[in-house]
Amino acid sequence: MAAQLVVQKFGGSSLADADRIRRVARRIARERNAGSALVVVVSAMGDTTDELLALAAGITDEPDSRELDMLLATGEHQSATLVSMALHAIGVPAISLTGGQAGITTDGTYGRARIADIQPTRIRAEIEGGKVVIVAGFQGLSASAAAQHETTTLGRGGSDTTAVALAARLDANRCQIFTDVRGIYTADPRIVKNARQLTIIGYEEMLELAHQGAQVMQTRAVELGWVNDVTIEVLSSFEDAPGTLITEDPLVEQRNKVRGLAHDRNVAKITLVEVPDQPGVAARVFKPLAAEGINVDMIVQNVGHHGATDLSFTIPRVELAKAKRILEPIVRDLGFREMTTDSAVAKVSIVGAGIQNAPGYAARMFGSLADAGVNIEMISTSEIRITTIIAEDALETAVRALHEAFELERPEAVEAAAAG
Ligand code: ADP
Ligand code: ASP
Ligand code: MG
């Protein structure tokens, strides 16, 4: 019988220095000694990606996107080679591959490319030859119409996506994401000290948490897991402790209606004051933003007065300078009174599949924020989520207040019952 195939992914903090890399190598060796074939996906060491971005920023405000991807991809090249060497040092045959060498192709969108295909011939051959295959995460080669194979990166946190995509393509028996916390919690454990670890979370809820800023899993990774039916295990690389399963949750109906909170600081708010209240204005504002790849998130247009209205929306904070540059001429053209921006805002969301058919959750959320003295600037909802925009300096207060208001630290009834 063929050995079971395990995909393991190690994040940056798990690979931050030589000691940690050696520890990761020992963990890989342990799995191999248990008889598994392994494909290991690695992130860049520690804060390497941020450091590379800072290097580029030291040269220019607007680095060329192709060159930036070439630069960022080197972070994962480094760590892949070092993990491979650490395995050699303990007698485990291993080989490191770049995303391209691993057969990963993407579309041509630098900085947030999507995986288009994986041809795992080389990976399979190396496994066949008895090697542990270390794949540099977060990258691929674009197979553009011009047939120029360019290095692309998959967006921040993209190694998660590399791992889940490989697990799906190789039909792996397990897909394990090792990180610096034990799994998925009811809120970011860095902010809420008594956040509770979940044993299981459904794809839909995890996708929404990721989308709303829970950085523990990249959104695209959860989507790929869902579409390809890959159960994703999130677990600690520092201790042997049970992790969290991201999978179809059979007990979703019996769980807490609010499963978790997510927050996001990468938000800026733009307000166009006294927008002419006539057809076509919103399209004139949002089309050029879309054309430049800027993701507009929440949009609020107020009731018009005297033929004018205010239009507010949020975008990723890192795109604010670019958005202002795009909008300035339009604002003048369309005759707005002014454009104001606020980059000191943040987003906090409650997420749970049960919210959709339970009235009163919005009221409870807003009430708890009011009691904590937190002013709500914008609100948006989906079937399984309620999101508010607040001042960034109120973020931690808000997250803690909501965690308490929804009693997220208390074990769920189904789990308490299962534990006896
Ligand atoms: P890695 O380097 O392993 O990819 P990340 O920093 O990308 O790790 O993600 C792990 C971090 O995600 C944790 O340290 C934690 O602070 C943060 N996080 C945010 N929300 C959650 C959550 N709901 N559950 C667990 N971790 C979370
Ligand atoms: N190194 C990349 C980042 O920091 C990708 C990853 O860690 O998943 O975003
Ligand atoms: Mg990550």
XYZ file of C-alpha atoms and ligand atoms in Angstrom:
457
model
C 0.000 0.000 0.000
C 1.246 3.471 -0.819
C 2.317 5.542 2.179
C -0.108 8.164 3.331
C 0.713 11.608 1.983
C 0.787 14.506 4.390
C 1.082 18.187 3.472
C 2.497 20.284 6.300
C 2.839 24.066 6.221
C 5.009 26.047 8.622
C 4.461 29.778 9.077
C 7.083 32.472 9.526
C 7.181 32.514 13.314
C 7.724 28.742 13.319
C 10.844 29.279 11.203
C 12.131 32.497 12.765
C 15.669 31.294 13.565
C 18.044 28.329 13.233
C 16.768 26.656 16.415
C 13.184 26.812 15.250
C 14.108 25.532 11.804
C 15.850 22.576 13.439
C 12.774 21.969 15.531
C 10.574 22.013 12.435
C 12.969 19.527 10.798
C 12.602 17.181 13.778
C 8.845 17.371 13.527
C 8.966 16.557 9.827
C 11.326 13.643 10.551
C 8.917 12.318 13.152
C 6.074 12.224 10.635
C 8.325 10.563 8.092
C 9.476 7.936 10.574
C 5.814 7.149 11.149
C 5.709 6.132 7.491
C 4.253 9.208 5.762
C 5.379 10.755 2.519
C 5.641 14.518 2.995
C 5.260 17.721 1.071
C 6.224 20.643 3.275
C 5.277 24.224 2.450
C 7.225 27.002 4.119
C 6.705 30.719 4.666
C 9.565 33.194 4.858
C 11.467 33.278 8.157
C 10.010 35.521 10.886
C 9.376 39.030 9.575
C 11.348 38.563 6.374
C 8.482 39.548 4.072
C 7.993 42.821 5.963
C 11.737 43.441 5.872
C 11.857 42.885 2.119
C 8.944 45.292 1.681
C 10.826 47.835 3.787
C 13.935 47.389 1.628
C 11.887 48.171 -1.458
C 10.235 51.140 0.283
C 13.729 52.464 1.039
C 14.363 52.670 -2.694
C 11.037 53.916 -4.034
C 7.437 54.695 -3.031
C 6.043 52.768 -5.962
C 8.155 49.724 -6.656
C 7.543 47.984 -9.956
C 5.163 45.142 -9.215
C 7.119 42.520 -11.153
C 10.349 43.363 -9.368
C 8.578 43.426 -6.010
C 7.287 39.877 -6.535
C 10.752 38.725 -7.592
C 12.058 40.219 -4.345
C 9.339 38.860 -2.045
C 9.600 35.336 -3.442
C 13.205 35.147 -2.216
C 11.990 35.081 1.404
C 10.404 31.687 0.867
C 13.384 30.486 -1.232
C 15.622 31.115 1.777
C 13.531 29.230 4.276
C 12.886 26.286 1.926
C 16.607 25.716 1.426
C 17.328 26.016 5.138
C 14.617 23.525 6.124
C 15.982 21.136 3.520
C 19.519 21.533 4.920
C 18.223 20.998 8.453
C 16.661 17.728 7.299
C 19.904 16.636 5.619
C 21.703 17.342 8.875
C 19.572 14.773 10.667
C 19.831 12.215 7.896
C 16.515 12.828 6.144
C 16.669 13.071 2.332
C 14.992 16.285 1.211
C 14.923 18.755 -1.650
C 13.696 22.351 -1.805
C 11.715 23.623 -4.790
C 10.567 27.092 -5.757
C 6.859 27.450 -6.528
C 7.692 27.321 -10.231
C 9.827 24.192 -9.877
C 6.963 22.619 -7.970
C 4.764 23.125 -11.029
C 2.554 25.884 -9.605
C 1.251 28.284 -12.223
C -0.820 31.383 -11.547
C -2.569 34.186 -13.341
C -0.517 37.298 -14.015
C -1.692 39.527 -11.156
C 1.464 40.499 -9.291
C 1.121 40.747 -5.525
C -2.054 38.707 -5.314
C -1.932 36.116 -8.025
C -4.347 33.208 -8.027
C -3.157 29.678 -8.561
C -4.297 28.552 -12.018
C -2.898 25.032 -12.115
C -0.450 22.658 -10.474
C 1.511 20.091 -12.491
C 3.001 17.947 -9.748
C 5.250 15.749 -11.928
C 8.436 16.907 -10.255
C 6.977 16.689 -6.753
C 5.763 13.148 -7.405
C 9.120 12.113 -8.828
C 10.971 13.433 -5.778
C 8.562 11.692 -3.402
C 8.991 8.518 -5.416
C 12.737 8.937 -4.930
C 12.201 8.929 -1.167
C 12.660 12.640 -0.559
C 10.750 15.039 1.608
C 9.769 17.827 -0.784
C 10.023 21.350 0.603
C 8.032 23.853 -1.463
C 8.547 27.596 -1.160
C 5.090 28.924 -0.335
C 3.299 32.094 -1.466
C 4.438 32.001 -5.110
C 4.125 30.551 -8.553
C 4.971 31.264 -12.163
C 2.515 33.149 -14.291
C 1.680 31.439 -17.544
C 0.591 34.569 -19.361
C -0.512 34.824 -22.964
C 2.916 36.131 -23.832
C 4.237 32.858 -22.373
C 6.708 34.754 -20.238
C 7.065 32.798 -17.064
C 7.171 35.448 -14.422
C 7.427 34.935 -10.679
C 4.236 35.977 -8.921
C 3.210 36.026 -5.268
C -0.150 35.062 -3.820
C -0.801 37.905 -1.357
C 0.006 38.113 2.345
C -0.501 34.793 4.077
C -0.324 33.045 0.697
C 1.655 30.040 1.912
C -1.571 28.756 3.480
C -3.031 28.722 -0.011
C -0.014 26.945 -1.497
C -0.440 24.208 1.120
C -4.176 23.693 0.639
C -3.860 23.807 -3.168
C -1.119 21.171 -3.068
C -3.119 19.001 -0.675
C -6.085 19.168 -3.053
C -4.041 18.492 -6.191
C -2.042 15.627 -4.652
C -5.137 14.225 -2.963
C -3.202 14.235 0.308
C -4.494 12.303 3.300
C -3.878 15.265 5.623
C -3.306 18.995 5.315
C -1.728 20.496 8.426
C -1.112 24.219 8.944
C 1.399 24.714 11.765
C 1.419 28.160 13.322
C 2.198 30.011 16.554
C -1.167 29.345 18.245
C -2.933 26.048 18.915
C -5.653 26.541 16.343
C -8.601 28.775 15.582
C -9.896 30.765 18.564
C -13.093 32.686 19.221
C -11.031 35.878 18.748
C -7.388 36.779 18.213
C -5.740 35.375 21.369
C -3.261 38.255 21.266
C -6.108 40.615 22.121
C -8.533 38.480 24.107
C -6.668 36.558 26.785
C -9.531 34.161 27.503
C -10.374 33.488 23.871
C -11.440 29.854 23.538
C -9.971 27.424 21.046
C -12.521 25.804 18.736
C -12.217 22.078 18.040
C -13.969 22.434 14.713
C -15.208 25.252 12.501
C -17.147 25.035 9.232
C -15.672 26.363 6.007
C -18.313 29.047 5.669
C -17.712 30.549 9.106
C -13.918 30.300 8.757
C -14.071 31.965 5.366
C -16.031 34.857 6.815
C -13.622 35.201 9.774
C -10.648 35.178 7.398
C -12.327 37.673 5.118
C -12.974 39.993 8.043
C -9.342 39.980 9.121
C -8.542 36.875 11.209
C -5.065 36.540 9.734
C -4.574 32.958 10.925
C -5.709 31.551 7.550
C -5.597 33.229 4.152
C -9.099 33.582 2.709
C -8.202 31.880 -0.545
C -6.866 28.844 1.340
C -10.214 28.343 3.063
C -12.049 28.726 -0.254
C -9.854 26.101 -1.887
C -10.328 23.767 1.053
C -14.083 24.180 0.820
C -14.309 23.706 -2.949
C -12.009 20.676 -2.944
C -13.263 19.174 0.297
C -9.860 19.310 2.011
C -10.084 19.137 5.794
C -7.546 21.659 7.099
C -5.947 21.085 10.498
C -4.574 24.217 12.173
C -2.165 23.458 14.992
C 0.780 24.689 17.017
C 4.323 24.129 15.823
C 5.598 24.777 19.342
C 3.687 22.209 21.353
C 1.936 18.914 20.842
C -1.644 19.925 21.401
C -4.869 19.156 19.585
C -5.569 21.719 16.875
C -8.705 22.941 15.122
C -10.335 21.261 12.145
C -11.684 23.431 9.356
C -14.188 21.199 7.633
C -17.880 20.660 7.005
C -19.325 20.969 10.504
C -22.140 18.429 11.044
C -23.240 20.045 14.312
C -23.411 23.604 13.003
C -27.075 23.912 14.031
C -26.326 23.119 17.650
C -23.447 25.505 18.167
C -23.296 29.031 19.471
C -24.965 31.428 17.088
C -21.913 33.686 17.248
C -18.831 31.515 16.740
C -16.135 34.139 16.716
C -14.961 37.716 16.252
C -12.574 39.083 13.694
C -10.895 42.429 13.520
C -8.933 44.247 10.859
C -6.702 47.280 11.125
C -5.916 47.431 7.435
C -8.841 49.753 6.791
C -9.200 53.372 5.712
C -12.359 55.366 5.220
C -12.965 57.835 2.417
C -15.882 60.266 2.469
C -16.936 62.291 -0.548
C -18.833 65.258 0.806
C -21.817 66.684 -1.043
C -21.892 64.329 -3.951
C -24.302 65.474 -6.690
C -27.361 63.257 -6.191
C -27.791 62.045 -9.779
C -27.533 58.823 -11.768
C -24.071 57.578 -12.710
C -22.108 59.309 -9.970
C -21.361 56.172 -7.948
C -20.229 54.375 -11.087
C -17.863 57.265 -11.937
C -16.309 56.944 -8.490
C -16.014 53.162 -8.177
C -15.133 52.126 -11.741
C -11.652 53.680 -11.773
C -10.916 52.225 -8.326
C -11.887 48.768 -9.573
C -9.845 49.243 -12.724
C -6.774 49.867 -10.546
C -7.480 46.759 -8.482
C -8.600 48.569 -5.324
C -11.094 46.546 -3.348
C -13.911 48.692 -2.001
C -15.461 47.055 1.046
C -18.280 48.875 2.856
C -20.238 51.594 1.095
C -22.691 53.948 2.749
C -24.604 56.637 0.905
C -26.668 58.921 3.044
C -30.107 60.292 2.310
C -29.801 63.231 -0.042
C -30.485 66.835 0.949
C -30.961 69.637 -1.576
C -29.712 67.521 -4.460
C -26.487 66.456 -2.750
C -25.489 63.553 -0.583
C -22.417 62.140 1.210
C -20.776 58.935 0.078
C -18.495 56.997 2.445
C -16.642 53.783 1.784
C -13.733 51.748 3.086
C -10.678 50.357 1.296
C -7.511 48.583 2.469
C -5.386 51.156 4.303
C -2.343 50.239 2.226
C -4.208 51.472 -0.870
C -5.191 54.876 0.524
C -2.505 56.947 -1.202
C -3.260 55.320 -4.542
C -7.022 55.757 -4.115
C -6.596 59.460 -3.340
C -4.501 59.926 -6.425
C -7.172 58.231 -8.563
C -10.089 60.089 -6.987
C -8.755 63.644 -6.858
C -9.437 64.501 -10.508
C -12.845 62.793 -10.377
C -13.831 64.721 -7.277
C -13.024 67.954 -9.095
C -14.779 66.845 -12.280
C -17.979 65.786 -10.600
C -18.132 68.851 -8.386
C -17.950 67.328 -4.921
C -17.424 69.778 -2.108
C -14.482 67.778 -0.704
C -12.913 64.407 -0.058
C -11.971 63.501 3.488
C -10.025 60.424 4.546
C -9.477 58.655 7.833
C -6.839 55.966 8.174
C -7.262 55.540 11.940
C -10.307 53.291 11.676
C -10.695 49.546 12.152
C -13.252 46.878 11.490
C -14.735 44.489 13.995
C -17.136 41.683 13.084
C -19.167 39.004 14.779
C -19.473 35.827 12.730
C -21.715 32.796 13.039
C -23.912 30.677 10.803
C -26.683 30.944 13.406
C -26.967 34.731 13.154
C -29.125 34.564 10.033
C -32.241 33.239 11.706
C -31.824 34.732 15.133
C -33.139 38.249 15.632
C -31.566 40.511 18.199
C -27.878 39.903 17.522
C -27.328 43.278 15.907
C -29.009 45.023 18.846
C -26.862 43.080 21.286
C -23.702 43.936 19.379
C -24.479 47.654 19.172
C -25.605 47.740 22.803
C -22.389 46.168 23.996
C -20.290 48.628 21.973
C -22.334 51.526 23.355
C -21.829 50.283 26.930
C -18.095 50.160 26.260
C -18.207 53.756 24.986
C -17.317 52.776 21.427
C -18.829 54.871 18.647
C -19.954 53.042 15.511
C -19.084 54.847 12.266
C -20.416 52.372 9.703
C -22.339 49.102 9.737
C -22.681 46.297 7.235
C -24.162 42.824 7.416
C -24.204 39.548 5.551
C -26.259 36.482 6.368
C -23.692 35.208 8.833
C -21.909 38.372 9.934
C -22.368 41.850 11.365
C -19.513 44.302 10.869
C -18.878 47.735 12.319
C -16.283 50.369 11.529
C -14.952 52.087 14.636
C -11.986 54.268 15.619
C -8.800 52.220 15.624
C -7.879 53.253 19.155
C -11.132 51.705 20.420
C -10.472 48.380 18.723
C -9.161 46.325 21.617
C -11.860 47.628 23.961
C -14.486 46.716 21.381
C -13.185 43.213 20.722
C -12.998 42.415 24.437
C -16.441 43.862 25.126
C -18.017 41.796 22.347
C -16.261 38.631 23.416
C -17.746 39.086 26.845
C -21.190 40.119 25.625
C -21.560 36.975 23.538
C -19.994 34.776 26.263
C -17.572 33.317 23.770
C -15.228 32.055 26.490
C -17.883 29.563 27.664
C -17.627 26.050 26.210
C -20.425 25.300 23.773
C -23.180 23.029 25.036
C -22.484 20.363 22.372
C -18.843 20.236 23.350
C -19.489 20.205 27.060
C -21.868 17.268 26.427
C -19.257 15.461 24.322
C -16.691 15.931 27.086
C -19.160 14.301 29.512
P 1.913 32.157 10.399
O 3.198 32.919 10.427
O 2.051 30.816 11.048
O 1.271 32.095 9.053
P 0.049 34.234 11.173
O 0.679 35.337 11.952
O -0.235 34.463 9.740
O 0.938 32.929 11.387
O -1.314 33.777 11.874
C -1.313 33.402 13.242
C -1.812 34.556 14.084
O -3.154 34.837 13.745
C -1.879 34.243 15.567
O -0.654 34.501 16.201
C -2.994 35.167 16.066
O -2.491 36.303 16.711
C -3.711 35.608 14.789
N -5.152 35.380 14.868
C -6.121 36.297 14.550
N -7.329 35.821 14.749
C -7.194 34.551 15.199
C -8.115 33.533 15.585
N -9.443 33.718 15.538
N -7.619 32.347 16.007
C -6.279 32.138 16.043
N -5.361 33.063 15.700
C -5.797 34.267 15.275
N 5.655 35.309 3.744
C 4.378 35.691 3.221
C 3.708 36.704 4.148
O 4.253 37.086 5.147
C 3.455 34.530 2.994
C 3.079 33.737 4.222
O 3.700 33.845 5.276
O 2.139 32.951 4.112
O 2.620 37.150 3.872
Mg -0.020 33.359 7.946
